[in-house]
């Protein structure tokens, strides 16, 4: 049996491959940036062939860099940007259109029609989601409606749908395997998370032929294999990026929670085998399906997390390196009353307002670049705190600690402010690559590298703890200002 595990981490902005050994040491990482296409305002697309080629290249490069033969790799775990929707021709293997990315808002009108048709309650009860353009279902309908001949071919079973994991598995296995795992299926808005099957009512409402859908598997099993010069490697683990991070943070018990600070922010709490229905705008989703058991999670999504720092860097030209944000934020003692609500593509949980837009408020003649940068940093923590507050209302318990990961978790200013504003201990692990690590764990469990989740729990190591130190009155005042600023951004676009 191989002694290494290869994690393929296909994210929104890049395709990465990471090679781990059985002690969780990272032997090599390779990464390729991914081109984003914005054909119209609010539309976001990617080229599926570029997703595939960058991911395949990263995989080969990581093996070459570590000088490891495929025959020494026990398995491949895949984790991916979720909801992003790809349709391809089963016979030619070519995509019929660019992938529609999770951030894309083009299907807002289809969502409005589902709501008008009285399907909100059914969507909530069945899929655990709220009707929103974020999810895959309406994206599939849009592609079938707008690509000539697509619907007829789909009905004949000649067009296949997949989220990014399905597309990668199909390509890696040479078109032999068309599957997804339960965590990715749960993000499509057409999957019944209780019956664990595609939902006929929603397929009919969106006019989606069942023949085009992948078979839904567990998150940890051997699905097929990749043939490479030097040997075959089994593909043995799949989870959407946020569920993979939850697993990689060893949040195996009900009540365990993690937050990932990436392009967006994603807070997930394991609720065990109970699907907890949220009354506060959170999503109920499948946390992981493993060893015949389905664990559920409550999830809150912030659409614009680290992306607000990229915006300051690329569009506002406030600094040239994202990491400089921490330096500038620390140069002022507060934001001078400035709040930035980064609702660039609407607001996610707990507001779910597709028509909200960003606002910068509280400006005076004394406002400096540093105040705005600090307000941007703080906006990430405020949005995460809104999710924590909603989770507390749903579960009746406040989190005492939160495990964190993702690029912006390196930012000590942000982590301390998060701890202060949420009155909660923040635990940052030694291995920040928790999304890839979760995929690695899933593949390792399926191939016998590890034998239990208890064994994995022993391997988790804490790097830094951030403890809250903010005065309660100050916290209340800051949060009150944030709530007021969010109120100004809601329902901005005429519709």
CSV table of N, CA and C in Angstrom, one decimal, residues 86-203:
chain,number,residue,atom,x,y,z
A,86,UNK,N,-21.2,22.7,-14.1
A,86,UNK,CA,-20.7,22.4,-15.4
A,86,UNK,C,-21.6,21.4,-16.1
A,87,UNK,N,-21.9,21.6,-17.4
A,87,UNK,CA,-22.6,20.7,-18.3
A,87,UNK,C,-21.6,20.3,-19.4
A,88,UNK,N,-21.5,19.0,-19.7
A,88,UNK,CA,-20.7,18.6,-20.8
A,88,UNK,C,-21.3,17.5,-21.6
A,89,UNK,N,-20.8,17.3,-22.8
A,89,UNK,CA,-21.3,16.3,-23.8
A,89,UNK,C,-20.7,15.0,-23.4
A,90,UNK,N,-21.5,14.0,-23.1
A,90,UNK,CA,-21.0,12.7,-22.7
A,90,UNK,C,-20.2,12.0,-23.8
A,91,UNK,N,-20.5,12.3,-25.0
A,91,UNK,CA,-19.8,11.6,-26.1
A,91,UNK,C,-18.4,12.2,-26.4
A,92,UNK,N,-18.4,13.6,-26.5
A,92,UNK,CA,-17.1,14.3,-26.8
A,92,UNK,C,-16.3,14.6,-25.6
A,93,UNK,N,-16.9,14.7,-24.4
A,93,UNK,CA,-16.2,15.1,-23.2
A,93,UNK,C,-16.0,16.6,-23.2
A,94,UNK,N,-16.6,17.3,-24.1
A,94,UNK,CA,-16.4,18.8,-24.1
A,94,UNK,C,-17.5,19.5,-23.4
A,95,UNK,N,-17.2,20.5,-22.6
A,95,UNK,CA,-18.2,21.3,-21.9
A,95,UNK,C,-19.1,22.0,-23.0
A,96,UNK,N,-20.3,22.2,-22.7
A,96,UNK,CA,-21.2,22.9,-23.7
A,96,UNK,C,-21.2,24.4,-23.5
A,97,UNK,N,-20.6,24.9,-22.4
A,97,UNK,CA,-20.6,26.3,-22.0
A,97,UNK,C,-19.6,26.4,-20.9
A,98,UNK,N,-19.2,27.7,-20.6
A,98,UNK,CA,-18.3,27.9,-19.5
A,98,UNK,C,-19.1,27.4,-18.2
A,99,UNK,N,-18.3,27.1,-17.2
A,99,UNK,CA,-18.9,26.8,-15.9
A,99,UNK,C,-19.5,28.1,-15.3
A,100,UNK,N,-20.7,27.9,-14.7
A,100,UNK,CA,-21.3,29.1,-14.0
A,100,UNK,C,-20.9,29.0,-12.5
A,101,UNK,N,-20.1,30.0,-12.1
A,101,UNK,CA,-19.5,29.9,-10.7
A,101,UNK,C,-20.5,30.2,-9.6
A,102,UNK,N,-20.3,29.7,-8.5
A,102,UNK,CA,-21.2,29.9,-7.3
A,102,UNK,C,-21.6,31.3,-7.1
A,103,UNK,N,-20.7,32.2,-7.3
A,103,UNK,CA,-20.9,33.7,-7.0
A,103,UNK,C,-21.9,34.3,-8.0
A,104,UNK,N,-22.1,33.6,-9.2
A,104,UNK,CA,-22.9,34.3,-10.3
A,104,UNK,C,-24.3,34.5,-9.9
A,105,UNK,N,-24.9,35.7,-10.2
A,105,UNK,CA,-26.2,36.1,-9.8
A,105,UNK,C,-27.2,36.0,-11.0
A,106,UNK,N,-26.8,35.5,-12.1
A,106,UNK,CA,-27.7,35.6,-13.3
A,106,UNK,C,-29.0,34.9,-13.2
A,107,UNK,N,-29.1,34.0,-12.3
A,107,UNK,CA,-30.4,33.2,-12.2
A,107,UNK,C,-31.3,33.7,-11.1
A,108,UNK,N,-31.1,34.9,-10.7
A,108,UNK,CA,-32.0,35.5,-9.6
A,108,UNK,C,-33.4,35.5,-10.0
A,109,UNK,N,-33.7,35.7,-11.3
A,109,UNK,CA,-35.1,35.8,-11.7
A,109,UNK,C,-35.8,34.4,-11.7
A,110,UNK,N,-35.0,33.3,-12.0
A,110,UNK,CA,-35.5,32.0,-11.9
A,110,UNK,C,-35.8,31.6,-10.4
A,111,UNK,N,-35.0,32.1,-9.5
A,111,UNK,CA,-35.2,31.9,-8.1
A,111,UNK,C,-36.5,32.6,-7.7
A,112,UNK,N,-36.7,33.9,-8.2
A,112,UNK,CA,-37.9,34.6,-7.9
A,112,UNK,C,-39.2,33.9,-8.3
A,113,UNK,N,-39.1,33.2,-9.5
A,113,UNK,CA,-40.2,32.4,-10.0
A,113,UNK,C,-40.5,31.2,-9.1
A,114,UNK,N,-39.5,30.5,-8.6
A,114,UNK,CA,-39.7,29.4,-7.7
A,114,UNK,C,-40.4,29.9,-6.4
A,115,UNK,N,-40.0,31.0,-6.0
A,115,UNK,CA,-40.6,31.6,-4.7
A,115,UNK,C,-42.1,31.9,-5.0
A,116,UNK,N,-42.3,32.6,-6.2
A,116,UNK,CA,-43.7,32.9,-6.6
A,116,UNK,C,-44.6,31.7,-6.7
A,117,UNK,N,-44.0,30.6,-7.2
A,117,UNK,CA,-44.7,29.3,-7.3
A,117,UNK,C,-44.9,28.6,-6.0
A,118,UNK,N,-44.5,29.2,-4.9
A,118,UNK,CA,-44.8,28.7,-3.6
A,118,UNK,C,-43.9,27.5,-3.2
A,119,UNK,N,-42.7,27.5,-3.8
A,119,UNK,CA,-41.8,26.4,-3.5
A,119,UNK,C,-40.7,26.6,-2.4
A,120,UNK,N,-40.8,27.8,-1.8
A,120,UNK,CA,-39.8,28.2,-0.8
A,120,UNK,C,-39.8,27.2,0.4
A,121,UNK,N,-41.0,26.8,0.9
A,121,UNK,CA,-41.1,25.9,2.0
A,121,UNK,C,-40.6,24.5,1.7
A,122,UNK,N,-40.9,24.1,0.4
A,122,UNK,CA,-40.5,22.8,0.0
A,122,UNK,C,-38.9,22.7,-0.1
A,123,UNK,N,-38.4,23.8,-0.7
A,123,UNK,CA,-36.9,23.9,-0.8
A,123,UNK,C,-36.2,23.8,0.5
A,124,UNK,N,-36.8,24.6,1.4
A,124,UNK,CA,-36.2,24.6,2.8
A,124,UNK,C,-36.3,23.3,3.5
A,125,UNK,N,-37.5,22.6,3.4
A,125,UNK,CA,-37.7,21.4,4.1
A,125,UNK,C,-36.9,20.2,3.5
A,126,UNK,N,-36.8,20.2,2.2
A,126,UNK,CA,-36.2,19.1,1.5
A,126,UNK,C,-34.7,19.2,1.3
A,127,UNK,N,-34.2,20.4,0.9
A,127,UNK,CA,-32.8,20.5,0.6
A,127,UNK,C,-32.0,21.1,1.8
A,128,UNK,N,-32.7,21.7,2.7
A,128,UNK,CA,-32.1,22.4,3.8
A,128,UNK,C,-31.6,23.8,3.5
A,129,UNK,N,-31.8,24.2,2.2
A,129,UNK,CA,-31.3,25.5,1.7
A,129,UNK,C,-32.4,26.5,1.6
A,130,UNK,N,-32.0,27.7,1.3
A,130,UNK,CA,-33.0,28.8,1.0
A,130,UNK,C,-33.0,29.0,-0.5
A,131,UNK,N,-34.1,29.4,-1.1
A,131,UNK,CA,-34.0,29.7,-2.6
A,131,UNK,C,-33.0,30.8,-2.9
A,132,UNK,N,-32.0,30.5,-3.6
A,132,UNK,CA,-31.0,31.5,-3.9
A,132,UNK,C,-30.2,31.2,-5.2
A,133,UNK,N,-29.8,32.2,-5.9
A,133,UNK,CA,-29.0,32.0,-7.2
A,133,UNK,C,-27.7,31.3,-6.9
A,134,UNK,N,-27.3,31.3,-5.7
A,134,UNK,CA,-26.0,30.7,-5.3
A,134,UNK,C,-25.9,29.2,-5.6
A,135,UNK,N,-27.0,28.5,-5.6
A,135,UNK,CA,-26.9,27.0,-5.7
A,135,UNK,C,-27.0,26.6,-7.1
A,136,UNK,N,-26.7,25.3,-7.4
A,136,UNK,CA,-26.6,24.8,-8.7
A,136,UNK,C,-27.9,24.6,-9.5
A,137,UNK,N,-29.0,24.3,-8.9
A,137,UNK,CA,-30.2,24.0,-9.6
A,137,UNK,C,-30.6,25.0,-10.7
A,138,UNK,N,-30.7,26.2,-10.3
A,138,UNK,CA,-31.1,27.2,-11.3
A,138,UNK,C,-30.1,27.5,-12.3
A,139,UNK,N,-28.8,27.2,-12.0
A,139,UNK,CA,-27.7,27.3,-13.0
A,139,UNK,C,-27.9,26.3,-14.1
A,140,UNK,N,-28.3,25.0,-13.7
A,140,UNK,CA,-28.5,24.0,-14.7
A,140,UNK,C,-29.6,24.4,-15.6
A,141,UNK,N,-30.7,24.9,-15.0
A,141,UNK,CA,-31.9,25.3,-15.9
A,141,UNK,C,-31.4,26.4,-16.9
A,142,UNK,N,-30.7,27.3,-16.4
A,142,UNK,CA,-30.3,28.4,-17.3
A,142,UNK,C,-29.5,27.9,-18.4
A,143,UNK,N,-28.5,27.0,-18.2
A,143,UNK,CA,-27.7,26.4,-19.3
A,143,UNK,C,-28.6,25.6,-20.2
A,144,UNK,N,-29.5,24.8,-19.7
A,144,UNK,CA,-30.4,24.0,-20.6
A,144,UNK,C,-31.3,25.0,-21.4
A,145,UNK,N,-31.7,26.1,-20.9
A,145,UNK,CA,-32.5,27.1,-21.6
A,145,UNK,C,-31.8,27.9,-22.6
A,146,UNK,N,-30.5,28.1,-22.4
A,146,UNK,CA,-29.7,29.1,-23.2
A,146,UNK,C,-28.7,28.5,-24.2
A,147,UNK,N,-28.4,27.2,-24.0
A,147,UNK,CA,-27.4,26.6,-25.0
A,147,UNK,C,-28.3,25.8,-26.0
A,148,UNK,N,-28.1,26.1,-27.2
A,148,UNK,CA,-28.9,25.5,-28.3
A,148,UNK,C,-28.8,24.0,-28.3
A,149,UNK,N,-30.0,23.4,-28.3
A,149,UNK,CA,-30.0,21.9,-28.4
A,149,UNK,C,-29.7,21.2,-27.1
A,150,UNK,N,-29.4,21.9,-26.0
A,150,UNK,CA,-28.9,21.3,-24.8
A,150,UNK,C,-30.0,20.4,-24.1
A,151,UNK,N,-31.2,21.0,-24.1
A,151,UNK,CA,-32.3,20.3,-23.4
A,151,UNK,C,-32.6,19.0,-24.0
A,152,UNK,N,-32.7,19.0,-25.3
A,152,UNK,CA,-33.1,17.7,-26.1
A,152,UNK,C,-32.0,16.7,-25.8
A,153,UNK,N,-30.7,17.1,-25.9
A,153,UNK,CA,-29.6,16.1,-25.7
A,153,UNK,C,-29.6,15.6,-24.3
A,154,UNK,N,-29.9,16.5,-23.3
A,154,UNK,CA,-29.9,16.1,-21.9
A,154,UNK,C,-31.0,15.1,-21.6
A,155,UNK,N,-32.1,15.3,-22.3
A,155,UNK,CA,-33.2,14.3,-22.1
A,155,UNK,C,-32.8,12.9,-22.7
A,156,UNK,N,-32.0,12.9,-23.7
A,156,UNK,CA,-31.5,11.6,-24.3
A,156,UNK,C,-30.3,11.1,-23.5
A,157,UNK,N,-29.9,11.8,-22.4
A,157,UNK,CA,-28.8,11.3,-21.6
A,157,UNK,C,-27.4,11.6,-22.2
A,158,UNK,N,-27.4,12.6,-23.1
A,158,UNK,CA,-26.1,12.9,-23.8
A,158,UNK,C,-25.4,14.0,-23.2
A,159,UNK,N,-26.1,14.8,-22.3
A,159,UNK,CA,-25.4,15.9,-21.6
A,159,UNK,C,-25.4,15.5,-20.1
A,160,UNK,N,-24.2,15.7,-19.5
A,160,UNK,CA,-24.0,15.3,-18.1
A,160,UNK,C,-23.9,16.6,-17.3
A,161,UNK,N,-24.5,16.6,-16.1
A,161,UNK,CA,-24.3,17.7,-15.2
A,161,UNK,C,-23.3,17.3,-14.1
A,162,UNK,N,-22.5,18.2,-13.6
A,162,UNK,CA,-21.7,17.9,-12.5
A,162,UNK,C,-21.2,19.2,-11.8
A,163,UNK,N,-21.0,19.1,-10.5
A,163,UNK,CA,-20.3,20.1,-9.8
A,163,UNK,C,-18.8,19.8,-10.1
A,164,UNK,N,-17.9,20.6,-9.6
A,164,UNK,CA,-16.5,20.5,-10.0
A,164,UNK,C,-15.9,19.1,-9.7
A,165,UNK,N,-16.3,18.6,-8.5
A,165,UNK,CA,-15.8,17.2,-8.2
A,165,UNK,C,-16.2,16.2,-9.2
A,166,UNK,N,-17.4,16.2,-9.7
A,166,UNK,CA,-17.9,15.3,-10.7
A,166,UNK,C,-17.1,15.4,-12.0
A,167,UNK,N,-16.9,16.6,-12.4
A,167,UNK,CA,-16.2,16.9,-13.6
A,167,UNK,C,-14.8,16.4,-13.5
A,168,UNK,N,-14.1,16.6,-12.4
A,168,UNK,CA,-12.7,16.1,-12.2
A,168,UNK,C,-12.7,14.6,-12.2
A,169,UNK,N,-13.6,14.0,-11.5
A,169,UNK,CA,-13.6,12.5,-11.4
A,169,UNK,C,-13.8,11.9,-12.8
A,170,UNK,N,-14.8,12.5,-13.6
A,170,UNK,CA,-15.1,12.0,-14.9
A,170,UNK,C,-13.9,12.1,-15.8
A,171,UNK,N,-13.2,13.2,-15.7
A,171,UNK,CA,-11.9,13.4,-16.5
A,171,UNK,C,-10.8,12.5,-16.1
A,172,UNK,N,-10.6,12.4,-14.8
A,172,UNK,CA,-9.5,11.6,-14.2
A,172,UNK,C,-9.7,10.1,-14.6
A,173,UNK,N,-10.9,9.7,-14.6
A,173,UNK,CA,-11.2,8.3,-14.9
A,173,UNK,C,-11.4,8.0,-16.4
A,174,UNK,N,-11.1,9.0,-17.2
A,174,UNK,CA,-11.3,8.8,-18.7
A,174,UNK,C,-12.8,8.6,-19.1
A,175,UNK,N,-13.7,9.3,-18.4
A,175,UNK,CA,-15.1,9.2,-18.7
A,175,UNK,C,-15.8,8.0,-18.2
A,176,UNK,N,-15.2,7.2,-17.3
A,176,UNK,CA,-15.8,6.0,-16.9
A,176,UNK,C,-16.7,6.2,-15.7
A,177,UNK,N,-16.5,7.2,-14.9
A,177,UNK,CA,-17.2,7.4,-13.6
A,177,UNK,C,-17.9,8.7,-13.5
A,178,UNK,N,-19.3,8.7,-13.4
A,178,UNK,CA,-20.0,10.0,-13.3
A,178,UNK,C,-20.7,9.9,-11.9
A,179,UNK,N,-20.1,10.5,-10.9
A,179,UNK,CA,-20.6,10.5,-9.5
A,179,UNK,C,-20.4,11.9,-8.9
A,180,UNK,N,-21.0,12.0,-7.7
A,180,UNK,CA,-20.7,13.1,-6.8
A,180,UNK,C,-20.8,12.6,-5.4
A,181,UNK,N,-20.4,13.3,-4.4
A,181,UNK,CA,-20.6,12.8,-3.1
A,181,UNK,C,-21.8,13.6,-2.4
A,182,UNK,N,-22.2,13.1,-1.3
A,182,UNK,CA,-23.4,13.6,-0.6
A,182,UNK,C,-23.2,15.1,-0.2
A,183,UNK,N,-22.0,15.5,0.1
A,183,UNK,CA,-21.8,16.9,0.5
A,183,UNK,C,-22.0,17.9,-0.6
A,184,UNK,N,-21.5,17.5,-1.8
A,184,UNK,CA,-21.7,18.3,-3.0
A,184,UNK,C,-23.1,18.3,-3.5
A,185,UNK,N,-23.7,17.1,-3.5
A,185,UNK,CA,-25.1,17.0,-3.9
A,185,UNK,C,-26.0,17.9,-3.1
A,186,UNK,N,-25.7,18.0,-1.8
A,186,UNK,CA,-26.5,18.8,-0.8
A,186,UNK,C,-26.5,20.3,-1.2
A,187,UNK,N,-25.6,20.7,-2.1
A,187,UNK,CA,-25.5,22.1,-2.4
A,187,UNK,C,-26.1,22.5,-3.7
A,188,UNK,N,-26.9,21.5,-4.3
A,188,UNK,CA,-27.4,21.8,-5.6
A,188,UNK,C,-28.8,22.4,-5.6
A,189,UNK,N,-29.5,22.3,-4.5
A,189,UNK,CA,-30.9,22.8,-4.3
A,189,UNK,C,-31.9,21.9,-5.1
A,190,UNK,N,-31.4,20.7,-5.5
A,190,UNK,CA,-32.3,19.7,-6.1
A,190,UNK,C,-32.2,18.3,-5.4
A,191,UNK,N,-31.5,18.3,-4.2
A,191,UNK,CA,-31.2,17.0,-3.6
A,191,UNK,C,-31.9,17.0,-2.2
A,192,UNK,N,-32.6,15.9,-2.0
A,192,UNK,CA,-33.3,15.7,-0.7
A,192,UNK,C,-32.3,15.2,0.3
A,193,UNK,N,-31.9,16.0,1.3
A,193,UNK,CA,-30.9,15.6,2.2
A,193,UNK,C,-31.3,14.6,3.3
A,194,UNK,N,-32.6,14.4,3.3
A,194,UNK,CA,-33.2,13.4,4.3
A,194,UNK,C,-33.3,12.0,3.7
A,195,UNK,N,-33.9,12.0,2.4
A,195,UNK,CA,-34.0,10.7,1.7
A,195,UNK,C,-32.7,10.4,1.0
A,196,UNK,N,-31.8,11.3,0.8
A,196,UNK,CA,-30.5,11.1,0.2
A,196,UNK,C,-30.7,10.7,-1.3
A,197,UNK,N,-31.6,11.5,-2.0
A,197,UNK,CA,-31.9,11.2,-3.4
A,197,UNK,C,-32.3,12.6,-4.0
A,198,UNK,N,-32.1,12.6,-5.4
A,198,UNK,CA,-32.6,13.8,-6.1
A,198,UNK,C,-34.1,14.0,-5.9
A,199,UNK,N,-34.5,15.2,-5.9
A,199,UNK,CA,-36.0,15.5,-5.6
A,199,UNK,C,-36.8,15.7,-6.8
A,200,UNK,N,-37.8,14.9,-7.1
A,200,UNK,CA,-38.5,14.9,-8.3
A,200,UNK,C,-39.3,16.2,-8.4
A,201,UNK,N,-39.9,16.7,-7.3
A,201,UNK,CA,-40.6,18.0,-7.4
A,201,UNK,C,-39.8,19.1,-7.9
A,202,UNK,N,-38.5,19.2,-7.4
A,202,UNK,CA,-37.6,20.3,-7.9
A,202,UNK,C,-37.1,20.1,-9.3
A,203,UNK,N,-36.8,18.8,-9.6
A,203,UNK,CA,-36.4,18.5,-11.0
A,203,UNK,C,-37.5,18.9,-12.0
